[in-house]
Coordinates of N, CA, C and O in Angstrom, one line a residue:
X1 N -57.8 -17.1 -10.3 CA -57.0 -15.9 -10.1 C -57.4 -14.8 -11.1 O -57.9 -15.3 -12.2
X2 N -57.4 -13.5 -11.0 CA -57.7 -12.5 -11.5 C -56.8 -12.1 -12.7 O -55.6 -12.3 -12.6
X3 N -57.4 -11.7 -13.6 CA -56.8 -11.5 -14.8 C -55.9 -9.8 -14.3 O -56.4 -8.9 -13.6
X4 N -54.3 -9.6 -14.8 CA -54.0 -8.5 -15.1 C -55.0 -7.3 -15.7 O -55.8 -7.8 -16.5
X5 N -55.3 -5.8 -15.7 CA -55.6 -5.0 -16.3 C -55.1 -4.6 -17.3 O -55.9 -3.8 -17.8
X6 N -53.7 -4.8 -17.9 CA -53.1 -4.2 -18.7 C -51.7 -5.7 -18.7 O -51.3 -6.3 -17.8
X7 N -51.5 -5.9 -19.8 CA -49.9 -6.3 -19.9 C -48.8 -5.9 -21.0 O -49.1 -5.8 -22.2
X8 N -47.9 -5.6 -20.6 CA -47.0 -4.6 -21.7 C -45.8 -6.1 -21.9 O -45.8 -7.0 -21.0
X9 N -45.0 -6.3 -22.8 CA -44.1 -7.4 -23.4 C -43.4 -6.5 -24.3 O -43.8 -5.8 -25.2
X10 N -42.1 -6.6 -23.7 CA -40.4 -5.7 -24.4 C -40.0 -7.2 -24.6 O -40.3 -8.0 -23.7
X11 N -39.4 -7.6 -25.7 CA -38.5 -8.7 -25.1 C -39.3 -9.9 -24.7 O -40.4 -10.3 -25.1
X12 N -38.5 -10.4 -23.8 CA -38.8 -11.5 -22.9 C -39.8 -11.0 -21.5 O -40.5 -11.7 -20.8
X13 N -39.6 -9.8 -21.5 CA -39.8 -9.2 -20.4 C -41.8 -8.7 -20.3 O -42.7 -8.4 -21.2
X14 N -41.9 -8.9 -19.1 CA -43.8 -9.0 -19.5 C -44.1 -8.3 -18.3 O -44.1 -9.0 -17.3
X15 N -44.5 -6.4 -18.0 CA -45.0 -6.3 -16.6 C -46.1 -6.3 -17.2 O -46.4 -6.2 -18.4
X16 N -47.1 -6.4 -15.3 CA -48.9 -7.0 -16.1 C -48.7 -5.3 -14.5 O -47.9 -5.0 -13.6
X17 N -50.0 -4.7 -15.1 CA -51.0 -4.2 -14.0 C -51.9 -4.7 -13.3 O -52.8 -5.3 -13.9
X18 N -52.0 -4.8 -11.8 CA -53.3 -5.2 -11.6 C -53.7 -4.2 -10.7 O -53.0 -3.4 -10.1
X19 N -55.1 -4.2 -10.6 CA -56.0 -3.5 -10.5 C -56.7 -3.9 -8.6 O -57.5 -4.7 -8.1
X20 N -56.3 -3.2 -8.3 CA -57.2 -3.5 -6.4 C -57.4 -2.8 -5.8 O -57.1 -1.6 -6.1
X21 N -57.9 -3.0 -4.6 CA -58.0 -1.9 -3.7 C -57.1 -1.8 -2.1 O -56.3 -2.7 -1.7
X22 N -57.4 -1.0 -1.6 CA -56.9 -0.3 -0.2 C -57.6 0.9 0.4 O -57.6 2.0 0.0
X23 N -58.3 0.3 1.7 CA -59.2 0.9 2.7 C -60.0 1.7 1.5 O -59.9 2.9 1.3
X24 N -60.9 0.7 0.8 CA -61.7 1.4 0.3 C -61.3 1.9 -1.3 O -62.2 1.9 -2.1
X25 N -60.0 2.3 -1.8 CA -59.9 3.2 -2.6 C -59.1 2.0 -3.7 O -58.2 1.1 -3.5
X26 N -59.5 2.3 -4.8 CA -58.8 1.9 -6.2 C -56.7 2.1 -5.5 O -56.1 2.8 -4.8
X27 N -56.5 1.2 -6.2 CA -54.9 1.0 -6.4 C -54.7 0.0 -7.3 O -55.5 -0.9 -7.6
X28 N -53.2 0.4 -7.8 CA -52.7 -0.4 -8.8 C -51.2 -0.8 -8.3 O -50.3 -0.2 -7.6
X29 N -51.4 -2.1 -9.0 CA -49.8 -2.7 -8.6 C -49.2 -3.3 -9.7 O -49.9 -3.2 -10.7
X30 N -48.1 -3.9 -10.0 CA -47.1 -4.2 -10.6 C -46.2 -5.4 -10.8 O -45.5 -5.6 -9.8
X31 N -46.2 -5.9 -11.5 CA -45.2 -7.5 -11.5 C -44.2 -7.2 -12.4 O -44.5 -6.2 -13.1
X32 N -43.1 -7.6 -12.8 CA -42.2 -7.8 -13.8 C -41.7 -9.1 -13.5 O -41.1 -9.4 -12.5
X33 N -41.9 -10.1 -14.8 CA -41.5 -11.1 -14.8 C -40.7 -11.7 -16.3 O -40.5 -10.9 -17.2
X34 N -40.3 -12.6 -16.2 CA -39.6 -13.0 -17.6 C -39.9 -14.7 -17.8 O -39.3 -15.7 -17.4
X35 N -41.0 -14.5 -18.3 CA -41.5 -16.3 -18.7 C -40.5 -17.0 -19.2 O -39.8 -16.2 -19.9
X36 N -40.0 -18.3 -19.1 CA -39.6 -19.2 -20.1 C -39.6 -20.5 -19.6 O -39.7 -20.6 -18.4
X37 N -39.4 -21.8 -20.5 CA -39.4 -22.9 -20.1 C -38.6 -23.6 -19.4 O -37.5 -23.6 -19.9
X38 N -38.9 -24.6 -18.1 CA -38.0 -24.9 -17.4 C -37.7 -26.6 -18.3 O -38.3 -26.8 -19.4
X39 N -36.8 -27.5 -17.6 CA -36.3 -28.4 -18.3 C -37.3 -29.5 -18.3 O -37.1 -30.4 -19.1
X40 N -38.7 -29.6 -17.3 CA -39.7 -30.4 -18.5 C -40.5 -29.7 -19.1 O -41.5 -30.4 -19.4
X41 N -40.4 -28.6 -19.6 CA -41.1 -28.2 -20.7 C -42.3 -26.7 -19.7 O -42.5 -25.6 -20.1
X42 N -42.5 -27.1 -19.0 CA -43.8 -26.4 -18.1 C -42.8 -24.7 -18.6 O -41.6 -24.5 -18.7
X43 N -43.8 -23.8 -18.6 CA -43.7 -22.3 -18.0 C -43.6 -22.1 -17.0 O -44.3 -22.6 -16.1
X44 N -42.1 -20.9 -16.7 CA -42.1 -20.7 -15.0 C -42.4 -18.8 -15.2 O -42.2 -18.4 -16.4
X45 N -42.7 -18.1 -14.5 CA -42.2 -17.0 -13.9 C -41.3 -16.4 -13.7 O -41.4 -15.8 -12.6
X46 N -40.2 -16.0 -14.6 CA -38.8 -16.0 -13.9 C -38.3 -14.9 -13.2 O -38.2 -14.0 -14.0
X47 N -37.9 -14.7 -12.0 CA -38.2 -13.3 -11.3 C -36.6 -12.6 -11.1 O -36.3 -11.6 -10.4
X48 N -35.8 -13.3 -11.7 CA -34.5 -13.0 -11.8 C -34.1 -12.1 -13.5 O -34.6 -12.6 -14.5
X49 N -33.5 -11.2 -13.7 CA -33.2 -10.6 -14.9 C -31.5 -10.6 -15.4 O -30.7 -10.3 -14.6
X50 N -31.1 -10.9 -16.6 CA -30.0 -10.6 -17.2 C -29.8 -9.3 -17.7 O -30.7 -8.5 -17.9
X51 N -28.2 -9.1 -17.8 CA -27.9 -7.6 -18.2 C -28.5 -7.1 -19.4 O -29.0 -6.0 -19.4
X52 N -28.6 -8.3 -20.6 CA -29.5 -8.1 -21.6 C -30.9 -7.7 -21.2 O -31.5 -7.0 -22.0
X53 N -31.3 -8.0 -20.3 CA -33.0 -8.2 -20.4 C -32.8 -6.3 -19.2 O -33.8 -5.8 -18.6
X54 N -32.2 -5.9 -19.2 CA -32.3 -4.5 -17.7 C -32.7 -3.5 -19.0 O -33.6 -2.7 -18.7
X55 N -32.2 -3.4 -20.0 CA -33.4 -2.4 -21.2 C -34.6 -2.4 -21.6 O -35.2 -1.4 -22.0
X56 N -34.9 -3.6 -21.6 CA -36.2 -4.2 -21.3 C -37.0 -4.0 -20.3 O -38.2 -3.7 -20.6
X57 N -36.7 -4.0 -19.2 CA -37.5 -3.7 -18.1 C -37.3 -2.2 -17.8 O -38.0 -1.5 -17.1
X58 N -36.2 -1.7 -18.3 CA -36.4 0.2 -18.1 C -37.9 0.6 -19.5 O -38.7 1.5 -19.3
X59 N -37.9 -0.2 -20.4 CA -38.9 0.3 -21.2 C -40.3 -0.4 -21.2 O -41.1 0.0 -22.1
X60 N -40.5 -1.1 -20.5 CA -41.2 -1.8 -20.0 C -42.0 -0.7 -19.3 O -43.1 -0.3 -19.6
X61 N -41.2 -0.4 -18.3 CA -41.8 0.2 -17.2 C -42.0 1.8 -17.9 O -43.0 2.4 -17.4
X62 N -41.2 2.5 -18.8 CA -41.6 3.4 -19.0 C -43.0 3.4 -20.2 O -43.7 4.4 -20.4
X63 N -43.1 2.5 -20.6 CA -44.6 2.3 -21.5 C -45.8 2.0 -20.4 O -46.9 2.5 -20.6
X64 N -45.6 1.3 -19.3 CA -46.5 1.3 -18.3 C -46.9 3.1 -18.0 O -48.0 3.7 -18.2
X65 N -45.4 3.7 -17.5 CA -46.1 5.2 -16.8 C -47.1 6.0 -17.9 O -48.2 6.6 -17.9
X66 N -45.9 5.5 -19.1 CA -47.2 6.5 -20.5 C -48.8 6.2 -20.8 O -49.9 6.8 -21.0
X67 N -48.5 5.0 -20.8 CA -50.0 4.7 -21.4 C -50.8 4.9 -19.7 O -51.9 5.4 -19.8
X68 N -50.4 4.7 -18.5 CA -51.3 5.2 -17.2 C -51.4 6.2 -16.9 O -52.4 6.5 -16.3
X69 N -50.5 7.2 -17.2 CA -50.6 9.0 -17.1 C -51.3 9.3 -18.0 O -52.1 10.3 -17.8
X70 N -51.4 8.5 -19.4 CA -51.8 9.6 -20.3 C -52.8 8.9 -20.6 O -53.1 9.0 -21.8
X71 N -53.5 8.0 -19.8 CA -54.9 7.6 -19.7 C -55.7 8.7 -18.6 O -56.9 9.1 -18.7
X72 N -54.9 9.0 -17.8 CA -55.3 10.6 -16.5 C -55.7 11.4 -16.9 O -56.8 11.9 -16.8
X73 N -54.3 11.7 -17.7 CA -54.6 12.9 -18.3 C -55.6 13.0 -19.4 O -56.1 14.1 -19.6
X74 N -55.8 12.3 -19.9 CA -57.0 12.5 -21.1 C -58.8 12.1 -20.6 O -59.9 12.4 -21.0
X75 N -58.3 11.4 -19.7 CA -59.8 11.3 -18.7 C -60.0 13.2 -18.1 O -60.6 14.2 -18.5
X76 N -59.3 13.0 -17.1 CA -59.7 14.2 -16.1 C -58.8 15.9 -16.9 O -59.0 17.0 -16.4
X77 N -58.0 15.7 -17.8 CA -57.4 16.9 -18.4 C -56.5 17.7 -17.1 O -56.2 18.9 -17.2
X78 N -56.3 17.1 -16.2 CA -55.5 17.4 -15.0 C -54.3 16.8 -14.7 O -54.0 15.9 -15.4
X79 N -53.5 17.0 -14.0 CA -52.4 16.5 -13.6 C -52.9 14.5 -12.7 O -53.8 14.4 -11.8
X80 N -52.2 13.5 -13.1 CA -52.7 12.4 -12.7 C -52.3 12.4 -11.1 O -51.2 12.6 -10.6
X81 N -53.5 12.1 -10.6 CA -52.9 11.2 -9.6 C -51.6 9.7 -9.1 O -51.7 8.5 -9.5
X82 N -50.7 10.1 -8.6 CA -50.2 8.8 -8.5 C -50.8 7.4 -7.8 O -51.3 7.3 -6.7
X83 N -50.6 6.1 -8.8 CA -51.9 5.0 -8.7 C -51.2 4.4 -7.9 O -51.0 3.2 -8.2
X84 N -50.7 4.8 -6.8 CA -49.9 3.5 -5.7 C -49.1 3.9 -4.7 O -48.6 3.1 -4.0

């Protein structure tokens, strides 16, 4: 499996970027997940969120837009394309 392009960690809270394509063209996609250990010990995925953990995933996601816009923007000095 392909490595994420980027992963950001608030918290418990971990979105990864990944990086693909569509008819040809670059796109990017998105996971938000919350690792932790199930009862024999293994790592799960956990794709469910607590009230605690919903600030986390609002800043999560807002450090994703910043560091991707203002990777655009400092490449091309233009307004970014939206990646998805």
């Amino acid at each position: 499996m392909a490595a994420p392009k980027q992963t950001i960690r608030v918290g418990k809270v971990r979105l990864s970027v990944w990086e693909g394509n569509y008819e040809g063209k670059p796109i990017l996609s998105f996971t938000i997940d919350k690792p932790y250990k199930d009862k024999e010990g293994n790592y799960v995925n956990g794709k469910s969120f607590s009230r605690a953990d919903l600030g986390n995933v609002v800043l999560a996601c807002i450090q994703a837009t910043n560091v991707l816009y203002g990777q655009t923007n400092t490449e091309t000095n233009s307004e970014p394309e939206i990646p998805f």
